[in-house]
PDB file of C-alpha atoms in Angstrom:
ATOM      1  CA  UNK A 617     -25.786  -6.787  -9.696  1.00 84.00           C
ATOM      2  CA  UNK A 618     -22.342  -8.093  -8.415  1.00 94.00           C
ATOM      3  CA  UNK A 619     -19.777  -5.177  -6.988  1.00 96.00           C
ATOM      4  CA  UNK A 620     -16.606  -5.844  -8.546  1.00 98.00           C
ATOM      5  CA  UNK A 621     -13.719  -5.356  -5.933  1.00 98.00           C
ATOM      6  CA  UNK A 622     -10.287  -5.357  -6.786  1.00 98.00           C
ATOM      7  CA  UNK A 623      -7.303  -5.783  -3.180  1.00 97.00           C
ATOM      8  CA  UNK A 624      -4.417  -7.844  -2.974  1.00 94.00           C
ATOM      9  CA  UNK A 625      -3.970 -11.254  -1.533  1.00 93.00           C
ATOM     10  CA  UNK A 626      -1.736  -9.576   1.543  1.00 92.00           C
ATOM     11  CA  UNK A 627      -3.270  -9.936   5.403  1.00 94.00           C
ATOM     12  CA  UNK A 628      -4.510  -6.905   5.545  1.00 95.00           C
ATOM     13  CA  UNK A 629      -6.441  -7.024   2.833  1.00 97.00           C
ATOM     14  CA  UNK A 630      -8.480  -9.834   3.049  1.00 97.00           C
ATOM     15  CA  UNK A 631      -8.529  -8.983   7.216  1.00 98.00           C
ATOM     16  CA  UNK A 632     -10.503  -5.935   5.991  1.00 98.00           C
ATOM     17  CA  UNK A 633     -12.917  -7.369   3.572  1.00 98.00           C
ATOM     18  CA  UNK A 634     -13.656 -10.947   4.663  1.00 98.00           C
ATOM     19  CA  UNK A 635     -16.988  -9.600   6.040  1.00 98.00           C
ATOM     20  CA  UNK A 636     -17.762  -7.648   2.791  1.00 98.00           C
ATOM     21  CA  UNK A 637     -16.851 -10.138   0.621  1.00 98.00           C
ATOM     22  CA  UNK A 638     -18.160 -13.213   2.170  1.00 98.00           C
ATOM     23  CA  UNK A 639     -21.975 -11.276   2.380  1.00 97.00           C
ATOM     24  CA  UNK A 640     -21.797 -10.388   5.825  1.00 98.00           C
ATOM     25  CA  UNK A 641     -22.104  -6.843   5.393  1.00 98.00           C
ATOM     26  CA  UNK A 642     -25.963  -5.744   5.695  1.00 96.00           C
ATOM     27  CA  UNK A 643     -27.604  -4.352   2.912  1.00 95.00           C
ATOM     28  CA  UNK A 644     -24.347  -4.467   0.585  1.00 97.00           C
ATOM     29  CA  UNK A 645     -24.268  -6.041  -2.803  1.00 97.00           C
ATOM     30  CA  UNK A 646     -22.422  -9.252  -3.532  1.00 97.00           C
ATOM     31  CA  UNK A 647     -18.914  -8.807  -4.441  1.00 97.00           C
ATOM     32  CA  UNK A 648     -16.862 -10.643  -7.143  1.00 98.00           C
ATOM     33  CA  UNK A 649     -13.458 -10.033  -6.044  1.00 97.00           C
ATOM     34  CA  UNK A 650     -10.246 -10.087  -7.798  1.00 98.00           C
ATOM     35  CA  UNK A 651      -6.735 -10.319  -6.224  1.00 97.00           C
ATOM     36  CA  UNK A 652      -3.370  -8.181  -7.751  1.00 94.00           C
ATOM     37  CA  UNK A 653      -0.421  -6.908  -6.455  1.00 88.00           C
ATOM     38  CA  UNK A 654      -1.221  -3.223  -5.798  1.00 90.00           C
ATOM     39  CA  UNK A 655       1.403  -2.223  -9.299  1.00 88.00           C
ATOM     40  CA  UNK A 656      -1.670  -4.336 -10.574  1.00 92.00           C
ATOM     41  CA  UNK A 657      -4.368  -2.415  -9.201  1.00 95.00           C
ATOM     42  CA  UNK A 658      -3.222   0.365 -10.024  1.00 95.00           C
ATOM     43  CA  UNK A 659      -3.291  -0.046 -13.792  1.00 94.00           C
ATOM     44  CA  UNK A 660      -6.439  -1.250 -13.851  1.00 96.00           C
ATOM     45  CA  UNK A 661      -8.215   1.826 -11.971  1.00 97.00           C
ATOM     46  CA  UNK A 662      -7.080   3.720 -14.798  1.00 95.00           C
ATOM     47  CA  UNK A 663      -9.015   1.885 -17.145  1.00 96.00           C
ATOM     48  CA  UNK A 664     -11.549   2.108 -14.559  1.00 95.00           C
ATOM     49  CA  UNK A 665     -11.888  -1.718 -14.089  1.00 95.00           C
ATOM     50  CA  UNK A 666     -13.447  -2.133 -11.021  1.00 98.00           C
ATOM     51  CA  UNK A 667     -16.192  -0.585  -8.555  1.00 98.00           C
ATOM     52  CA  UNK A 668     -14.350  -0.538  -5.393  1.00 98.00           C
ATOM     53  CA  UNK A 669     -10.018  -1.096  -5.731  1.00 98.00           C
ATOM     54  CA  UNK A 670      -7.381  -1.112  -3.362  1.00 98.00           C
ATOM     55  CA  UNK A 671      -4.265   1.257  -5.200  1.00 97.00           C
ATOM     56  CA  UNK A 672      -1.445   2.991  -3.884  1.00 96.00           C
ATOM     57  CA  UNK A 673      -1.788   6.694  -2.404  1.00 96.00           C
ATOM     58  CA  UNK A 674       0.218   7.871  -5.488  1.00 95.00           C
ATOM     59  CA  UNK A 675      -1.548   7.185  -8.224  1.00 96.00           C
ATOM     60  CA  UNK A 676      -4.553   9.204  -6.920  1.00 96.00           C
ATOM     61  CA  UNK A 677      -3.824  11.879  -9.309  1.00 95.00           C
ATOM     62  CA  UNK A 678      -3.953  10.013 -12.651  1.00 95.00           C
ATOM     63  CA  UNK A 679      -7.336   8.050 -10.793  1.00 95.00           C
ATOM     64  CA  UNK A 680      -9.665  11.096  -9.092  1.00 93.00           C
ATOM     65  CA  UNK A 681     -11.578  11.872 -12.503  1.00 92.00           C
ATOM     66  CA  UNK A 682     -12.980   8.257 -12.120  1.00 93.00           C
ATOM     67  CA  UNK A 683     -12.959   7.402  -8.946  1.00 95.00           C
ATOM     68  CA  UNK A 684     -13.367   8.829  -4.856  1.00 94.00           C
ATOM     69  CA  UNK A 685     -11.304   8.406  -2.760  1.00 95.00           C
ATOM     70  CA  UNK A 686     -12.993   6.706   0.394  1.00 96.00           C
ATOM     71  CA  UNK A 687     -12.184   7.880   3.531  1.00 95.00           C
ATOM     72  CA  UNK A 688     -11.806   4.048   5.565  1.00 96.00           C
ATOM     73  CA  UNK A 689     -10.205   0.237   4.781  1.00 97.00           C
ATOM     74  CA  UNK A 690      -6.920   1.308   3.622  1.00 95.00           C
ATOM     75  CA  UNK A 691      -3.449   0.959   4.174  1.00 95.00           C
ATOM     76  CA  UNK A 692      -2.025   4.259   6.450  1.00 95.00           C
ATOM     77  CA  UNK A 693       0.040   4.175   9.693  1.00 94.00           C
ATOM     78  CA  UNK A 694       3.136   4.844  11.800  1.00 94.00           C
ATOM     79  CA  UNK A 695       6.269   2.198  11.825  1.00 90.00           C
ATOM     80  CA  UNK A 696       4.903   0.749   8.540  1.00 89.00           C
ATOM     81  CA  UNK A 697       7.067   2.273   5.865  1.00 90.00           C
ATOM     82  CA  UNK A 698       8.566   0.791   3.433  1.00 94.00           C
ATOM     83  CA  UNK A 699      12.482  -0.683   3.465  1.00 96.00           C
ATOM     84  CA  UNK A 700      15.304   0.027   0.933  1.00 96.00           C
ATOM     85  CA  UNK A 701      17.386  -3.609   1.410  1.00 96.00           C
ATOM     86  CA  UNK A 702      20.738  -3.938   0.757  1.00 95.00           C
ATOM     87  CA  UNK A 703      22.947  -7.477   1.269  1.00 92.00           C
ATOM     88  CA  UNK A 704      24.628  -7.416   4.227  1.00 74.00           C
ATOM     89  CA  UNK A 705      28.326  -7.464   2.983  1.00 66.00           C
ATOM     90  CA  UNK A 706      27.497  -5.011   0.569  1.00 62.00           C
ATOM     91  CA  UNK A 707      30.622  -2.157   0.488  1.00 56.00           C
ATOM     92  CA  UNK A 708      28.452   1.131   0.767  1.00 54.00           C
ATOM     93  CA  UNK A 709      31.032   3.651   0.920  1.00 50.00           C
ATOM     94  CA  UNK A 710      31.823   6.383   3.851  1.00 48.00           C
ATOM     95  CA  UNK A 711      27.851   7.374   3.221  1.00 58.00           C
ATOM     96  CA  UNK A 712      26.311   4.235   2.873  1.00 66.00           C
ATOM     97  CA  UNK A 713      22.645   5.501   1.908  1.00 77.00           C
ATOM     98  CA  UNK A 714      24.008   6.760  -1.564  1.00 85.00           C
ATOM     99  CA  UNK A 715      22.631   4.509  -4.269  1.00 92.00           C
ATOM    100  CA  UNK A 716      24.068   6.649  -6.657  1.00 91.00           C
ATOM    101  CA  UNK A 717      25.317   4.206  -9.931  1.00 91.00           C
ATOM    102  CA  UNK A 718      23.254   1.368  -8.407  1.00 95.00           C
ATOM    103  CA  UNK A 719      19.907  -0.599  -9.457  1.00 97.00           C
ATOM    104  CA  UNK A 720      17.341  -1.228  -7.253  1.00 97.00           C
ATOM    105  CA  UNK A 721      13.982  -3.477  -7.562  1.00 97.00           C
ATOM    106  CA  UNK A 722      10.770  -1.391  -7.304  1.00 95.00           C
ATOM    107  CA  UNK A 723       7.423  -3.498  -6.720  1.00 88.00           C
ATOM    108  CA  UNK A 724       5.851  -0.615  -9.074  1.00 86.00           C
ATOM    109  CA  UNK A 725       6.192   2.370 -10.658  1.00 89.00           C
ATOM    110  CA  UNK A 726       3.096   4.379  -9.032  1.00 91.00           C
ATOM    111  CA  UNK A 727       3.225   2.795  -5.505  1.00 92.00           C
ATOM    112  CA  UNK A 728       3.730   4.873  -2.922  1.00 94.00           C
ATOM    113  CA  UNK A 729       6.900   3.064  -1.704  1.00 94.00           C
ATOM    114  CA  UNK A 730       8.233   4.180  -5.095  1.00 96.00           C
ATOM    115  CA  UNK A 731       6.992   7.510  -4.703  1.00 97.00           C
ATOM    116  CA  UNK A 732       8.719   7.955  -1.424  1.00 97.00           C
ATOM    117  CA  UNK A 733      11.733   6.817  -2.315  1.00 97.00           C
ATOM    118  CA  UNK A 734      12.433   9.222  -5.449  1.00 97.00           C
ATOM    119  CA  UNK A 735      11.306  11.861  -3.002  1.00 97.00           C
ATOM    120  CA  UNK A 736      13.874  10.506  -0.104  1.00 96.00           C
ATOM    121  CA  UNK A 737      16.573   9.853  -3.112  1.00 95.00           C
ATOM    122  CA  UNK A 738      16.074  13.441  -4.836  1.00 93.00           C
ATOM    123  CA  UNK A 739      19.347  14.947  -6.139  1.00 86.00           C
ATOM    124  CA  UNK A 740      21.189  11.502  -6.078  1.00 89.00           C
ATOM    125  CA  UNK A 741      18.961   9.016  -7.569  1.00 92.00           C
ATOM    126  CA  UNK A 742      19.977   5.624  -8.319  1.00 95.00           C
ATOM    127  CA  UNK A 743      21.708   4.734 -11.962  1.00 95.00           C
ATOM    128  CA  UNK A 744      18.664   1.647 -12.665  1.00 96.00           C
ATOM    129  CA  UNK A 745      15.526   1.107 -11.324  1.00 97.00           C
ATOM    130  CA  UNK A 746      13.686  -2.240 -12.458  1.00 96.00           C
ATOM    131  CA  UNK A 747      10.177  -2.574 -11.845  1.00 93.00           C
ATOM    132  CA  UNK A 748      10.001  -6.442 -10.529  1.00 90.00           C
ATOM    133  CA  UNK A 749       7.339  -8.708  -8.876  1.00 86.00           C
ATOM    134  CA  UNK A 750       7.099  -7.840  -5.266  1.00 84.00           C
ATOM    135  CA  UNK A 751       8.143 -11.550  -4.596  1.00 86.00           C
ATOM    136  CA  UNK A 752      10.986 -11.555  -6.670  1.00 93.00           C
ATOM    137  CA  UNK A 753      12.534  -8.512  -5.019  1.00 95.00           C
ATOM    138  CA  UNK A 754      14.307  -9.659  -1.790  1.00 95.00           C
ATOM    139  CA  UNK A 755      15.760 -12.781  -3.337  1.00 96.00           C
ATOM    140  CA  UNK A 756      16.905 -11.274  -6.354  1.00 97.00           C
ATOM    141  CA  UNK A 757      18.929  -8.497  -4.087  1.00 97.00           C
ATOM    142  CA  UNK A 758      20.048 -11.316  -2.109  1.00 96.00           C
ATOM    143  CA  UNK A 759      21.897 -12.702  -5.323  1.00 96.00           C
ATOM    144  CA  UNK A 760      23.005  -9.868  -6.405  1.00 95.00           C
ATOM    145  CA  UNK A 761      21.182  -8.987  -9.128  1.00 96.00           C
ATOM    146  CA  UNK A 762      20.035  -5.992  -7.884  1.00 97.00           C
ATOM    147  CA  UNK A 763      22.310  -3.502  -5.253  1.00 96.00           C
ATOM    148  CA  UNK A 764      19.314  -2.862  -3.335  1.00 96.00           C
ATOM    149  CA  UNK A 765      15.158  -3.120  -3.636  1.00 97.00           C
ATOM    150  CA  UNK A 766      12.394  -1.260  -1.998  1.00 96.00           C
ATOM    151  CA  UNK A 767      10.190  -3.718  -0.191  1.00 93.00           C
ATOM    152  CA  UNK A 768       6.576  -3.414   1.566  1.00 86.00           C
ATOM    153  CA  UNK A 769       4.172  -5.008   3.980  1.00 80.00           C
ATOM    154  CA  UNK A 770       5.303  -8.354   5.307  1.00 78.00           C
ATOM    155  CA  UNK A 771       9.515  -8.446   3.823  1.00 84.00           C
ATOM    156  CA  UNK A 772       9.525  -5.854   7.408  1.00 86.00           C
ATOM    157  CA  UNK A 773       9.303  -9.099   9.191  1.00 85.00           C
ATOM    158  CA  UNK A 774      11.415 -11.826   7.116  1.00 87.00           C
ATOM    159  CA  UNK A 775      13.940  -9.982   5.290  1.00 92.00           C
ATOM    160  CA  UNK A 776      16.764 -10.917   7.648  1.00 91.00           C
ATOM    161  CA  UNK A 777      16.402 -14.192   6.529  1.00 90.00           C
ATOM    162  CA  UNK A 778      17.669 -13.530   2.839  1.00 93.00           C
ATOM    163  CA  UNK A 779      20.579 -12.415   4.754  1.00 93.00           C
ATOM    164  CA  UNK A 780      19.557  -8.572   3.921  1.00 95.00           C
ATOM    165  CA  UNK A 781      19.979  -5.364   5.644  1.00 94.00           C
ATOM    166  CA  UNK A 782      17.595  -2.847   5.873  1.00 94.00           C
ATOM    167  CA  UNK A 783      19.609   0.400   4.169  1.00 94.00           C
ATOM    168  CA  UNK A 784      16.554   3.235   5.101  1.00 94.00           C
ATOM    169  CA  UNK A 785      13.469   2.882   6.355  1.00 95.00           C
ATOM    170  CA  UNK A 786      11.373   5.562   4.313  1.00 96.00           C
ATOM    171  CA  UNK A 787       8.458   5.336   7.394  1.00 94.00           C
ATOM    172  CA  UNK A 788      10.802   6.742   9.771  1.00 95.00           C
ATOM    173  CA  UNK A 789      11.992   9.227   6.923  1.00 96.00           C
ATOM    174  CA  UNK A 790       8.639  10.628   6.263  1.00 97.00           C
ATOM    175  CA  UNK A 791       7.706  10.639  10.105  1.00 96.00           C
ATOM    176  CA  UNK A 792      10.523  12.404  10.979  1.00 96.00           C
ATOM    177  CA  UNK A 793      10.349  15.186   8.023  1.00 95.00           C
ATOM    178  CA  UNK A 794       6.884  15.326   8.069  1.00 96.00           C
ATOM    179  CA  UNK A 795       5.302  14.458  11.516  1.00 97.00           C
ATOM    180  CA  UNK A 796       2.695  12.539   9.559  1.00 97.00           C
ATOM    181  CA  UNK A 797       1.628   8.755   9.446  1.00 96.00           C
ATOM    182  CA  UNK A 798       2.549   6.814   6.317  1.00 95.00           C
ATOM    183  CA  UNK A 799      -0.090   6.965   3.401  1.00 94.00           C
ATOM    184  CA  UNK A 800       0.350   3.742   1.512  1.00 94.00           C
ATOM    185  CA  UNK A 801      -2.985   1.991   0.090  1.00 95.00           C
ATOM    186  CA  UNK A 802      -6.220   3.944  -1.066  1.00 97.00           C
ATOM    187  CA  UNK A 803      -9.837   2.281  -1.465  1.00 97.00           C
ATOM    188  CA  UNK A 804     -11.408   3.735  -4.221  1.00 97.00           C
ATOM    189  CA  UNK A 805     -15.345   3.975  -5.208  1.00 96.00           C
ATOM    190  CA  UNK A 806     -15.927   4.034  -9.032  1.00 96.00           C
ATOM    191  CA  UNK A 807     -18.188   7.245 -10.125  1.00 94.00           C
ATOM    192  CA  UNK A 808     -21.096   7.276 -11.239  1.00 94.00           C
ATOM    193  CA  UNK A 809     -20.959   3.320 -10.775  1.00 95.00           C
ATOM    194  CA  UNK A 810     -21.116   3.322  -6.255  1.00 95.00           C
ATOM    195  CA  UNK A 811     -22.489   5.489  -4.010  1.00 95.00           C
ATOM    196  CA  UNK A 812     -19.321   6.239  -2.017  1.00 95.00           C
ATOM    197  CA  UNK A 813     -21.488   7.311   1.189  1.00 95.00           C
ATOM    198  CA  UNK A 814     -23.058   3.771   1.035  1.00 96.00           C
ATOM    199  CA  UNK A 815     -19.821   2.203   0.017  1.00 97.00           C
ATOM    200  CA  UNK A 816     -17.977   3.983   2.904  1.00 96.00           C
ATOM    201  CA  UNK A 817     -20.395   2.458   5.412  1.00 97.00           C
ATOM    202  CA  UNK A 818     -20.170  -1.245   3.365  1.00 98.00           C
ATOM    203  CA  UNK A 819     -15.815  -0.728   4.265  1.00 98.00           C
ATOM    204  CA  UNK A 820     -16.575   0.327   7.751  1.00 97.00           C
ATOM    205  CA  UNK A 821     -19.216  -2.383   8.766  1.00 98.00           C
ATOM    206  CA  UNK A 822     -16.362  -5.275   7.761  1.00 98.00           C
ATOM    207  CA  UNK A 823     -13.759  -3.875   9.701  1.00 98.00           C
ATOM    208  CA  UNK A 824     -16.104  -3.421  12.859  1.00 98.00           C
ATOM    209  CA  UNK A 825     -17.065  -7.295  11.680  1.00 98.00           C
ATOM    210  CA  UNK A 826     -12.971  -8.090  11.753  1.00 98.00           C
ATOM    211  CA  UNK A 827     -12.214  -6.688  14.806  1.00 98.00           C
ATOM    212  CA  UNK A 828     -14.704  -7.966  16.616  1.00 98.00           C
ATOM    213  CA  UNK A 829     -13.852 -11.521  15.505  1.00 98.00           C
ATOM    214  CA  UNK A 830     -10.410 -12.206  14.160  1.00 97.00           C
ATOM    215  CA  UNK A 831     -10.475 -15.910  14.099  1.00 96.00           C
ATOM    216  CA  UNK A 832     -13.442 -15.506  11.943  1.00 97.00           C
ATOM    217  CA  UNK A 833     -11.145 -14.546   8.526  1.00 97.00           C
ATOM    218  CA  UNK A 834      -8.346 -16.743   9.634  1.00 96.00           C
ATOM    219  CA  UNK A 835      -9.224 -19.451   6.891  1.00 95.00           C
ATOM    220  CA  UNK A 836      -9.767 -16.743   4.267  1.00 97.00           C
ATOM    221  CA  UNK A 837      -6.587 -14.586   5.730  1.00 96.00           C
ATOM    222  CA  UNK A 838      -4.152 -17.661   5.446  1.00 95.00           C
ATOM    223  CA  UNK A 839      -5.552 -19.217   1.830  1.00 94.00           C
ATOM    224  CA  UNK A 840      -4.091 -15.937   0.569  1.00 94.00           C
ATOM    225  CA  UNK A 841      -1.289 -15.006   2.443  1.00 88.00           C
ATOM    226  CA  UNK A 842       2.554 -15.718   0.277  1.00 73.00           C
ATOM    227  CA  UNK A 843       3.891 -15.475   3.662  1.00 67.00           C
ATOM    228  CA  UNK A 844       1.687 -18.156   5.755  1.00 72.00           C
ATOM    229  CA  UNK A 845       3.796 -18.617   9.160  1.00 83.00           C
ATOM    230  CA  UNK A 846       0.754 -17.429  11.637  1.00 88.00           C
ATOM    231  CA  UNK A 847       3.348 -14.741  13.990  1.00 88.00           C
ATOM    232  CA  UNK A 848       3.923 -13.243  10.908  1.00 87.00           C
ATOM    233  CA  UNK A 849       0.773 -12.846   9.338  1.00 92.00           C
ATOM    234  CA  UNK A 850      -0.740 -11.369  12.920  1.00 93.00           C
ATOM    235  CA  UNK A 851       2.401  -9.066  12.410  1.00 90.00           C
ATOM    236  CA  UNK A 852       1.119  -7.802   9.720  1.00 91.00           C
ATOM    237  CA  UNK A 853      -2.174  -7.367  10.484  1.00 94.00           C
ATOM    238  CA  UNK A 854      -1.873  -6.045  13.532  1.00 93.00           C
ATOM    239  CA  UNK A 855       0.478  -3.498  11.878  1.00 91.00           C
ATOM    240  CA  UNK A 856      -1.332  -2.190   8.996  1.00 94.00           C
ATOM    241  CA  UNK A 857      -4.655  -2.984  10.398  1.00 96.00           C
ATOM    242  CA  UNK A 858      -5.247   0.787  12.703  1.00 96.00           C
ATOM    243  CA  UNK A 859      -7.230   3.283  13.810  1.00 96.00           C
ATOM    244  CA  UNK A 860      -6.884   5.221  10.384  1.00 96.00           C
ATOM    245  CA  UNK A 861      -8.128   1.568   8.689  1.00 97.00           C
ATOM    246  CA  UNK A 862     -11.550   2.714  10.238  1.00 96.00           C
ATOM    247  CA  UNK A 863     -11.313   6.512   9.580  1.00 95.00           C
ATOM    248  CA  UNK A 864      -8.881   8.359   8.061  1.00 94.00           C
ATOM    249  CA  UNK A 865      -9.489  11.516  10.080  1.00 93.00           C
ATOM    250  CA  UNK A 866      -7.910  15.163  10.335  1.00 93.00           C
ATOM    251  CA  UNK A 867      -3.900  13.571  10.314  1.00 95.00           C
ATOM    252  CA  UNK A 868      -4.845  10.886   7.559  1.00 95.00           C
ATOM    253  CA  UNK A 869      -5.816  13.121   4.760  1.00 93.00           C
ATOM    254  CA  UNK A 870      -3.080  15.855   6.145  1.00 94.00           C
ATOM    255  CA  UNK A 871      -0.768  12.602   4.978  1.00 95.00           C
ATOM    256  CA  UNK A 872      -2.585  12.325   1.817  1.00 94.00           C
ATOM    257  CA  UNK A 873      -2.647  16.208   1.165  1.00 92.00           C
ATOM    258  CA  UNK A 874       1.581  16.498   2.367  1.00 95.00           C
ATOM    259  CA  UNK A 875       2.545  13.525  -0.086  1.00 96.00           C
ATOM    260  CA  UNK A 876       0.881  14.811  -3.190  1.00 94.00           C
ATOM    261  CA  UNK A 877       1.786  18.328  -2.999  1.00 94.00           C
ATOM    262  CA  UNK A 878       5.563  16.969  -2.136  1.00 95.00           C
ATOM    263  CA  UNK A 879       5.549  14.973  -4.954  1.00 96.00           C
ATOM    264  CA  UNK A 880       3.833  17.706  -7.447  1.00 95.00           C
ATOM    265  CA  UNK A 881       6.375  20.063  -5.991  1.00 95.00           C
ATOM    266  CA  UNK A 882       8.975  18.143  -7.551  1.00 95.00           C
ATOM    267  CA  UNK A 883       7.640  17.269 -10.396  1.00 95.00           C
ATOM    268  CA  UNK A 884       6.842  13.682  -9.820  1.00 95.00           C
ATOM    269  CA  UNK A 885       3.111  13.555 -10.625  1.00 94.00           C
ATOM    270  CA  UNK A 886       0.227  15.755 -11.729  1.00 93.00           C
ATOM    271  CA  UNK A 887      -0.837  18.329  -9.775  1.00 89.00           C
ATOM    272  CA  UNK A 888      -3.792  17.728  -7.363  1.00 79.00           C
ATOM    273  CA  UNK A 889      -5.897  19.873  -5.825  1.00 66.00           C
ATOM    274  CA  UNK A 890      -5.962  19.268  -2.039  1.00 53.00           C
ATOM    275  CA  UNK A 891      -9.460  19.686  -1.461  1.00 55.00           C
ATOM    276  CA  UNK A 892     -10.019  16.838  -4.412  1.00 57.00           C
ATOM    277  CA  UNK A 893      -7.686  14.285  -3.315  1.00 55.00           C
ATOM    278  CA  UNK A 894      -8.977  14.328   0.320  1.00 54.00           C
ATOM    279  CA  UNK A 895     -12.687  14.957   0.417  1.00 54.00           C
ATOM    280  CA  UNK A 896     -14.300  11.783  -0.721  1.00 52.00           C
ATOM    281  CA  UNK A 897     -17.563  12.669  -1.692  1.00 46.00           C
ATOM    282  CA  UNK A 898     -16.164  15.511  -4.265  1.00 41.00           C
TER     283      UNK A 898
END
């Protein structure tokens, strides 16, 4: 039977499984894979729509009944965070990081980007948030329909050219408070449904595949890029695409453990045992 995988159309993404999904991966099952924005993704895993799925780090509590939490092919890192954009003439005040009586674009109300931003924004939070399509985000701030939006993956390398400034970046933030890389995007095994042991070693067997021939995805990687200049795309890849991509190791789940137990602490989502969110084969 077909394994039903669920990852958005970004670079990193399809980077990551172009080995798995194309049947290059020894001894794994053939994939039918769907592509959604990770606000998407993350709806779905609650109805527990798919075998493997790419979601964001912060919807692991409403998702660990269902699903484990893999410890390899996701999205963590340092210098990746996302960006709280403003327009560049905007009139911010003497502090101008207080969004207080603004509204700001969201690409999703249980992505991590989100997530860190209510933490970063706690005790002055904006008036509005609007949950909008990732790709609607940056141009609608640009016109001034929104006072800022939170943007991720590749809007780090072309937001300049919607004449945008970047107001925070919540990477740095969380680096600097924390001392821990970013935890974005989770890849999740459905119980009961995949062995996550043998799915583990499926994820880890197409990165190997990827790294040890880029130009081989290239095709795949551009068909489903929205941003398709090549510099940018290798950006972006070469960005989110890390060591913790492979493993997530000792500092990857510390990440995991620190952002759920912040946001529990204030009241943001469920609370999470530590030992269930980061040991996979619980």
């Amino acid at each position: 039977m077909a394994l039903s995988l669920a990852i958005s159309p970004c670079p990193n993404d399809t980077f990551v499984f172009h080995a798995l999904v194309h049947g290059r991966v020894p001894d794994a099952p053939p994939v039918e894979v769907t592509y959604a924005d990770v606000d998407v993704t993350n709806t779905a895993a609650e109805r527990g729509a798919f075998d493997l799925v790419k979601v964001s780090f912060a919807a692991l509590p409403w998702l660990l009944d269902d699903y484990h939490l893999l410890p390899c092919g996701g999205a963590l890192g340092r210098g990746c965070g996302p960006l709280v954009l403003t327009r560049g003439d905007r009139d911010g005040g003497p502090d101008r990081t207080d969004l207080t009586g603004a509204t700001v674009a969201v690409p999703g109300d249980r992505t991590t980007a989100y997530l860190l931003f209510r933490l970063w924004s706690a005790g002055r939070p904006p008036a509005r948030i609007e949950v909008v399509p990732f790709h609607e985000i940056m141009p609608g701030v640009a016109a001034g329909r929104y006072d800022a939006g939170l943007v991720i993956h590749e809007a780090r390398f072309t937001y300049h050219r919607h004449g945008l400034s970047a107001l925070v970046d919540l990477g740095e933030w969380w680096e600097a408070d924390t001392g821990l890389p970013i935890p974005l995007g989770a890849i999740l095994a459905k119980r009961g449904a995949v062995d996550p042991e043998a799915a583990a070693g499926w994820v880890r067997e197409s990165v190997r595949q990827a790294w040890a021939d880029p130009a081989a995805s290239r095709e795949y990687v551009l068909a489903h890029a929205q941003e398709m200049e090549l510099d940018v795309v290798d950006r972006h890849i070469g960005l989110y695409v890390n060591e913790f991509t492979a493993d997530l190791g000792e500092a990857g789940f510390a990440a995991v453990a620190a952002l759920l137990d912040r946001a529990a602490t204030a009241g943001l989502v469920p609370q999470t045992s530590s030992s269930r969110a980061t040991a996979w084969t619980s």
